[in-house]
Structure formats: structure tokens, C-alpha cells
C-alpha positions as MATLAB code, in Angstrom:
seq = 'XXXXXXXXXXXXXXXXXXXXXXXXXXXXXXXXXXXXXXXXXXXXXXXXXXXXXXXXXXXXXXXXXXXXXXXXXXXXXXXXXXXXXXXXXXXXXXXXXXXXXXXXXXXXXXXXXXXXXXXXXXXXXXXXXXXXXXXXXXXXXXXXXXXXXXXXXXXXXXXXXXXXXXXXXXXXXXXXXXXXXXXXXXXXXXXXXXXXXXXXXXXXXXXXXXXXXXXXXXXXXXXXXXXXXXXXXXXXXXXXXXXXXXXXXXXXXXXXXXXXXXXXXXXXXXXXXXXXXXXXXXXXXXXXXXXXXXXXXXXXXXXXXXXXXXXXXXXXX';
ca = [
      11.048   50.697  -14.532;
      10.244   51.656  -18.216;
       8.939   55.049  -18.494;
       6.592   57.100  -20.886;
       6.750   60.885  -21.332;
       4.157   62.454  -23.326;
       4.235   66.497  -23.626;
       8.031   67.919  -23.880;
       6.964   71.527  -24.151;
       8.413   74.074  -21.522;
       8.139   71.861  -18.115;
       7.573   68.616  -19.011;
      10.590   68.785  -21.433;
      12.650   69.706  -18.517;
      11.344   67.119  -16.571;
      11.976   64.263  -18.974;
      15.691   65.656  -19.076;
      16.018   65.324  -15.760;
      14.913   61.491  -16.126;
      17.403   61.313  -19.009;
      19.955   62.528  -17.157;
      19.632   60.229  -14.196;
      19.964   57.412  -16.580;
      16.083   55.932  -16.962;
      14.781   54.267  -19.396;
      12.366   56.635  -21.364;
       9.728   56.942  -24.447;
       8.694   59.721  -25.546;
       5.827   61.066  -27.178;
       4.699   64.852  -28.703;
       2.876   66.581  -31.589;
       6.010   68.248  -32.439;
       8.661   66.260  -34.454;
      11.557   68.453  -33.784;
      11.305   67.902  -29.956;
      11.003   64.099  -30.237;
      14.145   64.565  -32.541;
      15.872   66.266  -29.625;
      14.884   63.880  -27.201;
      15.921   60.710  -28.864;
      19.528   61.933  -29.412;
      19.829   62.114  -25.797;
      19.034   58.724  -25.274;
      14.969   58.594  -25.059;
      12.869   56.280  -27.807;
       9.723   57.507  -29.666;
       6.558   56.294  -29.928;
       4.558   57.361  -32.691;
       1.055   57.212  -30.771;
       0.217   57.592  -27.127;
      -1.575   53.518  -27.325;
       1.887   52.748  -28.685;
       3.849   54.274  -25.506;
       1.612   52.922  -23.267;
       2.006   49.720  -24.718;
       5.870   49.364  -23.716;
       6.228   51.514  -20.379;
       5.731   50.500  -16.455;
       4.863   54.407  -15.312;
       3.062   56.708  -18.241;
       3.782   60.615  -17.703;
       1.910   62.908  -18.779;
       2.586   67.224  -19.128;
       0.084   69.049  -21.431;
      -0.975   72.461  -21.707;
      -5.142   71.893  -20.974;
      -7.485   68.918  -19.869;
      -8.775   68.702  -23.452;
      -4.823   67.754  -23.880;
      -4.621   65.219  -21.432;
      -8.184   63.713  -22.622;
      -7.361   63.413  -26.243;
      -3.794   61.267  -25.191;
      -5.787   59.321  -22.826;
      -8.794   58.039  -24.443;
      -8.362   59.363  -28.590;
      -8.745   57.026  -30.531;
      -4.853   56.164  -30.110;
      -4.926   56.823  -26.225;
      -2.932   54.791  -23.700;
      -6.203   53.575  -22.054;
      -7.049   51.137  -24.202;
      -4.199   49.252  -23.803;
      -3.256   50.267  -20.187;
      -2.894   47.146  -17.948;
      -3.274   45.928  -13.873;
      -0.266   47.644  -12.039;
       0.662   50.211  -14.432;
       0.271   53.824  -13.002;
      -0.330   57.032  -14.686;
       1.004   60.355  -13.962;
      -0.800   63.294  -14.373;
       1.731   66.140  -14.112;
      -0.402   69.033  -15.983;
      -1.780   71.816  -13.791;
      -5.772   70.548  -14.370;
      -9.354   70.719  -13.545;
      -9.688   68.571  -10.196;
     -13.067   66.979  -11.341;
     -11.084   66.271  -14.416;
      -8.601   64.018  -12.181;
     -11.152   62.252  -10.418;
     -13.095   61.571  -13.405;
     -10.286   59.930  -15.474;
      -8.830   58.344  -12.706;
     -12.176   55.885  -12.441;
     -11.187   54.853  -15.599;
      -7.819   54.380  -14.746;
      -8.489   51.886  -11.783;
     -11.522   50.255  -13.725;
      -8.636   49.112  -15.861;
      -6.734   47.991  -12.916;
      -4.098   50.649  -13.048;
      -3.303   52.830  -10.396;
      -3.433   57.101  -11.647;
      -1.539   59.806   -9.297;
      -2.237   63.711  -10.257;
       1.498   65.425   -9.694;
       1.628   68.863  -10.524;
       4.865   70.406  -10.149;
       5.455   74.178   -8.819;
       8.490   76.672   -8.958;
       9.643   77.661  -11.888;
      10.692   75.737  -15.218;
      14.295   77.123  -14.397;
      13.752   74.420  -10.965;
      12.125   72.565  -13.212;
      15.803   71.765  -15.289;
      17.540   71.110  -12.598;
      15.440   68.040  -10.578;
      15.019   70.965   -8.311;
      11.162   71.433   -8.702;
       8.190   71.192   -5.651;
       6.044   68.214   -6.562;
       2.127   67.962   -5.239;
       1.357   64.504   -5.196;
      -2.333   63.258   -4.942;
      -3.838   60.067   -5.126;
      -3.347   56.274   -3.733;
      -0.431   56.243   -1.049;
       0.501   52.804   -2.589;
       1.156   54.513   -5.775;
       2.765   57.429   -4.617;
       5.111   54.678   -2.782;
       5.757   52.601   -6.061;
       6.609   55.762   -7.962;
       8.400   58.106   -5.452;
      12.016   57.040   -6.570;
      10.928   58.533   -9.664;
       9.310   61.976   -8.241;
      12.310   62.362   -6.159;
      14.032   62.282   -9.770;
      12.651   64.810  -11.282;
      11.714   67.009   -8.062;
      13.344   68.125   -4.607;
      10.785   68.677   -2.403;
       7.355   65.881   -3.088;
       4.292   66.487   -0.833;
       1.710   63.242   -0.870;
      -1.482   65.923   -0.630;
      -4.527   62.897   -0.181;
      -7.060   61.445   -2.502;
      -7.090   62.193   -6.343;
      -7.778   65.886   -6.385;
      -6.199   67.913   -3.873;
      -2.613   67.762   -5.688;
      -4.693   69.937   -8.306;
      -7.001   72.228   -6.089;
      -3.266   73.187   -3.896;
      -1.715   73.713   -7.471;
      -4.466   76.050   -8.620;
      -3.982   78.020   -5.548;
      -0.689   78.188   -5.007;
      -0.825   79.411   -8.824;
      -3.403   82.360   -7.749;
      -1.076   83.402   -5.043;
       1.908   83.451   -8.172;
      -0.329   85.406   -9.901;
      -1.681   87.955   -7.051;
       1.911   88.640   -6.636;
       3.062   89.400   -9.919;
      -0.034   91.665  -10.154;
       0.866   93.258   -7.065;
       4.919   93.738   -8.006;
       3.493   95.262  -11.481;
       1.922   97.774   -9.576;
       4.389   98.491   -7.094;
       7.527   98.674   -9.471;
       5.291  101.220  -12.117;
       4.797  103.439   -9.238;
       8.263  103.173   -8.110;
       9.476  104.069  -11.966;
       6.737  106.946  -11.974;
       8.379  108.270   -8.801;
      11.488  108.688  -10.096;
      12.831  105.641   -7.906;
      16.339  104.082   -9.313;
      15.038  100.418  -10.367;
      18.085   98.485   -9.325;
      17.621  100.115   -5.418;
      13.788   99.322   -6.027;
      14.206   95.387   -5.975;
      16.699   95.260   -3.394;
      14.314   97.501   -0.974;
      11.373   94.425   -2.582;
      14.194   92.096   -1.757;
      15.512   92.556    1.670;
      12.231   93.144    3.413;
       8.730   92.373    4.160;
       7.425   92.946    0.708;
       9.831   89.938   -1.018;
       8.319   86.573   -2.289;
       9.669   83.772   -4.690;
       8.128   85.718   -7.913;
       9.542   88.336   -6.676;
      13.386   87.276   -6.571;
      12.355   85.384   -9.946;
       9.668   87.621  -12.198;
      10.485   90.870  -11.198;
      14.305   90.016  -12.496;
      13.037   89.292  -15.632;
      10.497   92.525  -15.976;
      13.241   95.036  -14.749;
      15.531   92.868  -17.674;
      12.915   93.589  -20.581;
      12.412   90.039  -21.376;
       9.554   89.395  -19.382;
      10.504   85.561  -19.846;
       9.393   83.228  -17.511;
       8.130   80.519  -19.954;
       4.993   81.236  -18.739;
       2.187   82.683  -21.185;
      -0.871   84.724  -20.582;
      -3.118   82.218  -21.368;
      -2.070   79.675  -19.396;
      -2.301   82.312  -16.026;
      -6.161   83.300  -17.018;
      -6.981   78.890  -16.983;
      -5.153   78.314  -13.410;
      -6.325   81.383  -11.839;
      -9.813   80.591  -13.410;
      -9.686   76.694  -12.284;
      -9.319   78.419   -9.074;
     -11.852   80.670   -8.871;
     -13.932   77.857   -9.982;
     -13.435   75.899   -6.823;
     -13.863   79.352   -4.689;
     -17.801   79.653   -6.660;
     -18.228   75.845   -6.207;
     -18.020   76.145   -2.572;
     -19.492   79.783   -2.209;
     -16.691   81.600   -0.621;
     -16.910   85.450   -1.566;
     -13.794   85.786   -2.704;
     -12.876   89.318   -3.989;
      -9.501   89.591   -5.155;
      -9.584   86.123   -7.529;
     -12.227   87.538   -9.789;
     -10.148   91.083  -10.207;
      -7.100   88.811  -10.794;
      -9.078   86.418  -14.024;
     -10.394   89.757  -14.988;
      -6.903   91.734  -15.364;
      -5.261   88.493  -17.040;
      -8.263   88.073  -19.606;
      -7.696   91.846  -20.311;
      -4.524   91.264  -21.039;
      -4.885   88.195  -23.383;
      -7.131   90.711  -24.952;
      -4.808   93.745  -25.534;
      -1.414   91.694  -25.815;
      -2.413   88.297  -26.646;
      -2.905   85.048  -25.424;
       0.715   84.122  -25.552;
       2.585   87.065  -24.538;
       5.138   86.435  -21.402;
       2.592   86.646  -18.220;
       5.057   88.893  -16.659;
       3.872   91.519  -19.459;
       0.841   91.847  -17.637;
       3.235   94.896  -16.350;
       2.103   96.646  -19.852;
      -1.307   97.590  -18.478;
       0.053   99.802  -16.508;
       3.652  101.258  -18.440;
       1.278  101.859  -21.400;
      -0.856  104.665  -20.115;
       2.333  106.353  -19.023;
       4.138  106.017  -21.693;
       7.528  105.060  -19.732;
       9.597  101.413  -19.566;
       9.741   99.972  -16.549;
      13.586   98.751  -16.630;
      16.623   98.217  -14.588;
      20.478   97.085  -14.970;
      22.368   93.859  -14.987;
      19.126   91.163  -14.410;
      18.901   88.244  -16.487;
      17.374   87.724  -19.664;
      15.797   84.345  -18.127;
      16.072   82.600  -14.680;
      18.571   79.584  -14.285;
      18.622   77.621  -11.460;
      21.926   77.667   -9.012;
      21.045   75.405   -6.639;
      23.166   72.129   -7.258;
      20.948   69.350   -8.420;
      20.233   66.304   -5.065;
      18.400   63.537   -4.217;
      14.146   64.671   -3.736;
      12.615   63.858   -0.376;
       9.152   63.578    0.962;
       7.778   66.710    2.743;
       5.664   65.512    5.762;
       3.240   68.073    6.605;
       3.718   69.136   10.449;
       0.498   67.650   12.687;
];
């Protein structure tokens, strides 16, 4: 199966590696030059226009930063829909507006093609290694023709339903990320404002009721001073936004999703949009005029679980 790539910035440049790797056939396509560059010395092709990729591939996959991204590659004026054909199935791997997915995915199948929405959660470190969690939504005989490649590129692949759900589960599981981090910001100032030794701090997180997965992965890189997760500010304030959306949409009084937009669009405001979303800790250092800091944590996150085959997750009935 011939494969497109379009977007090789932070994930979906891991994920295309991890095709590479595995020995696929890929093309590749992004606004940046240097990247393509990069990509084709490992082995992948270019394509100078999105029509142009979509012309030569089987499976088209796409990993932008917004759903004005995805839109332009789609249906620009050089978009991959024009030319897309019966049987050839687009992957949508950005973390988007549901409606969005449903909306271009009738186009998709009035052009005989078959679209799945695949969002991908757990890190860009996971992300380099094939190691990834990959929500899956749309036709079942898609996800079929294309799960050799998910497996690829992710361990653990969860078929969610129709063409939308992969998207409204990414969303959330993203304002969960996010409610965490929040929380951990909090908890580690007070901890350094205490007096509390930083390295005994995350092992207390660690070993008990109060860990999670951002946790044993953010907090490493806010006690380092890096605060690099490949993750920007920006990016937090559209998924936990998208999710609050869907909350308003269906009238559920949340409470703690609109503190969370609000404290991220604060910080876009004092920091900027893309500052490391772990710096979100700043809001509350600042005022105190101390460093929240430990010993010996890494600079970034790497991934030590060895690299294996995906599988299917099959939710429990």
C-alpha cells in the first residue's frame, strides 16, 4: 500500500518515521522545505502539492495543527479531493472539531473514498517509538483495510464508532491532560512554597494516589526547567475549548472546563501562544517570585518501552 503523509511537525513527523522505519512506501508533503528535506533522505518521496500526493498514494495521512489546516490540504485549490478516487481512504490524524470530521467525510464518500478520523494520544515521545494510543472512528471496513498500518505507527488502536467520536474521546481525554497539569502546577508551587525538597515531592506524587501519566511525564520536565513536552499553549486552549464546546452543545453544567480554557487563554496572554504548556506553572511561581525546580529529570521525555507490533483494544461489554 502506497502511502501519503502530509504535516511532519512534532507528531505527525514522528509518526511518518515510524512508517519509514517499518519499511513503507511513503510521500510526503509540508509547508516547510527543510522537513521534506529530512524526510526524503530517509527514504520518503515529495510531493510538491497535496492534489499531487493524493494522486500517487492508496491511504492519504493527514497531521495538522487546526481544522482550517486540514481544510486548506483537502479542498485548496491543490487539495487531494479533487483527485481522490473509489477505495482510497483518508486519515485524519489531527486532534479536530468533530462536526469538522463529519462534514468532510460526506465529501470523502461522495467521491467514493472511504475517510477514518485517528487521533493519536500519549505523548510525542510514544509517538517516536510506534508506541502511541490510537482513537479510531469511522467505517469498520476501513478501519479493517487500514489497521496493519495503525498498528504501525501505534500500540494500543481503539475502533471508537461512526465518524466523530475518535475526536469528541480525543478532546476529552485532552481536558483530563490538561486538568491534571493544572492541578500538579498547583500542587508542586505549594510544595516549593512549603519548603518541601522537590525530588521527595514527585516520588510522594509518584508512588500514591495522587500519580497520573502527566504526572510521571510533565511534571519531569517542569521540576527539569525545560517545560518541554512539544506541546504549546495554544494548541491546549483549542482542545480544551473543542471540548467545552461539546459540554455547551449538549448543556451539561460543567464547571471546571471553563476555569481550565480560562487559565490557558490567560496564559497565551501573559507568556504567549507558543510557550511550552507545561509553563502554565508560571502563573503561579511568578507572584512568588521562586523557581519551581528539582534534580536529575530530563530535559525532554524519551520513550523506553521497546517498540512491538499494535493491537486492537476491544472495549469490555
Amino acid at each position: 500500500m502506497k502511502i501519503g503523509f502530509i504535516g511532519l511537525g512534532n507528531v505527525g513527523g514522528k509518526l511518518a518515521g515510524s512508517l519509514i522505519r517499518n519499511g513503507h512506501d511513503i510521500t510526503v508533503r509540508d509547508l516547510d522545505d527543510a522537513l521534506v528535506a529530512a524526510y526524503v533522505a530517509r527514504g520518503a518521496v515529495a510531493a510538491a502539492t497535496p492534489a499531487e500526493l493524493g494522486g500517487a498514494v492508496d491511504l492519504i495521512i493527514t497531521c495538522l495543527p487546526s481544522p482550517a489546516a486540514s481544510s486548506a490540504v483537502a479542498e485548496g485549490p491543490d487539495g487531494f479531493l479533487g483527485v481522490m478516487r473509489p477505495g482510497q481512504v483518508w486519515l485524519e490524524m489531527s486532534t479536530t472539531d468533530y462536526s469538522e470530521i463529519i462534514r468532510l467525510g460526506a465529501l470523502v464518500e461522495a467521491r467514493g473514498g472511504m475517510m477514518l478520523e485517528c487521533p493519536v494520544s500519549g505523548g510525542c515521545h510514544r509517538a517516536d517509538t510506534g508506541n502511541i494510543a490510537i482513537f479510531a472512528g469511522g467505517p469498520r471496513a476501513a478501519f479493517d483495510t487500514v489497521l496493519p498500518i495503525l498498528t504501525t505507527m501505534g500500540r494500543r488502536i481503539l475502533h471508537t464508532g461512526a465518524l466523530g467520536t475518535a475526536s469528541q474521546l480525543k478532546v476529552m481525554t485532552n481536558f483530563l491532560c490538561t486538568a491534571h497539569l493544572v492541578a500538579l502546577a498547583e500542587a508542586l508551587t505549594v510544595c516549593k512554597a512549603a519548603g518541601m525538597d522537590m525530588n521527595t515531592t514527585y516520588e510522594a506524587i509518584r508512588i500514591s494516589s495522587g500519580n497520573s501519566f502527566v504526572h510521571e511525564t510533565e511534571s519531569q520536565v517542569i521540576l527539569n526547567g525545560s517545560r518541554d513536552i512539544n506541546f504549546t499553549m495554544d494548541l491546549v486552549s483549542k482542545d480544551v475549548g473543542l471540548f467545552d464546546a461539546i459540554a455547551r452543545e449538549h448543556h451539561v453544567p460543567v464547571e471546571l472546563s471553563p476555569l481550565i480554557v480560562g487559565i490557558f487563554k490567560d496564559g497565551e496572554k501573559r507568556f504567549g501562544p507558543r510557550e511550552h504548556s507545561p509553563n502554565i506553572i508560571r502563573r503561579y511561581e511568578e507572584p512568588l517570585g521562586i523557581k519551581v525546580l528539582g534534580t536529575g529529570f530530563p530535559a525532554q521525555m524519551c520513550d523506553d518501552e521497546p517498540e512491538a507490533p499494535g493491537y486492537e483494544v476491544v472495549p469490555k461489554r
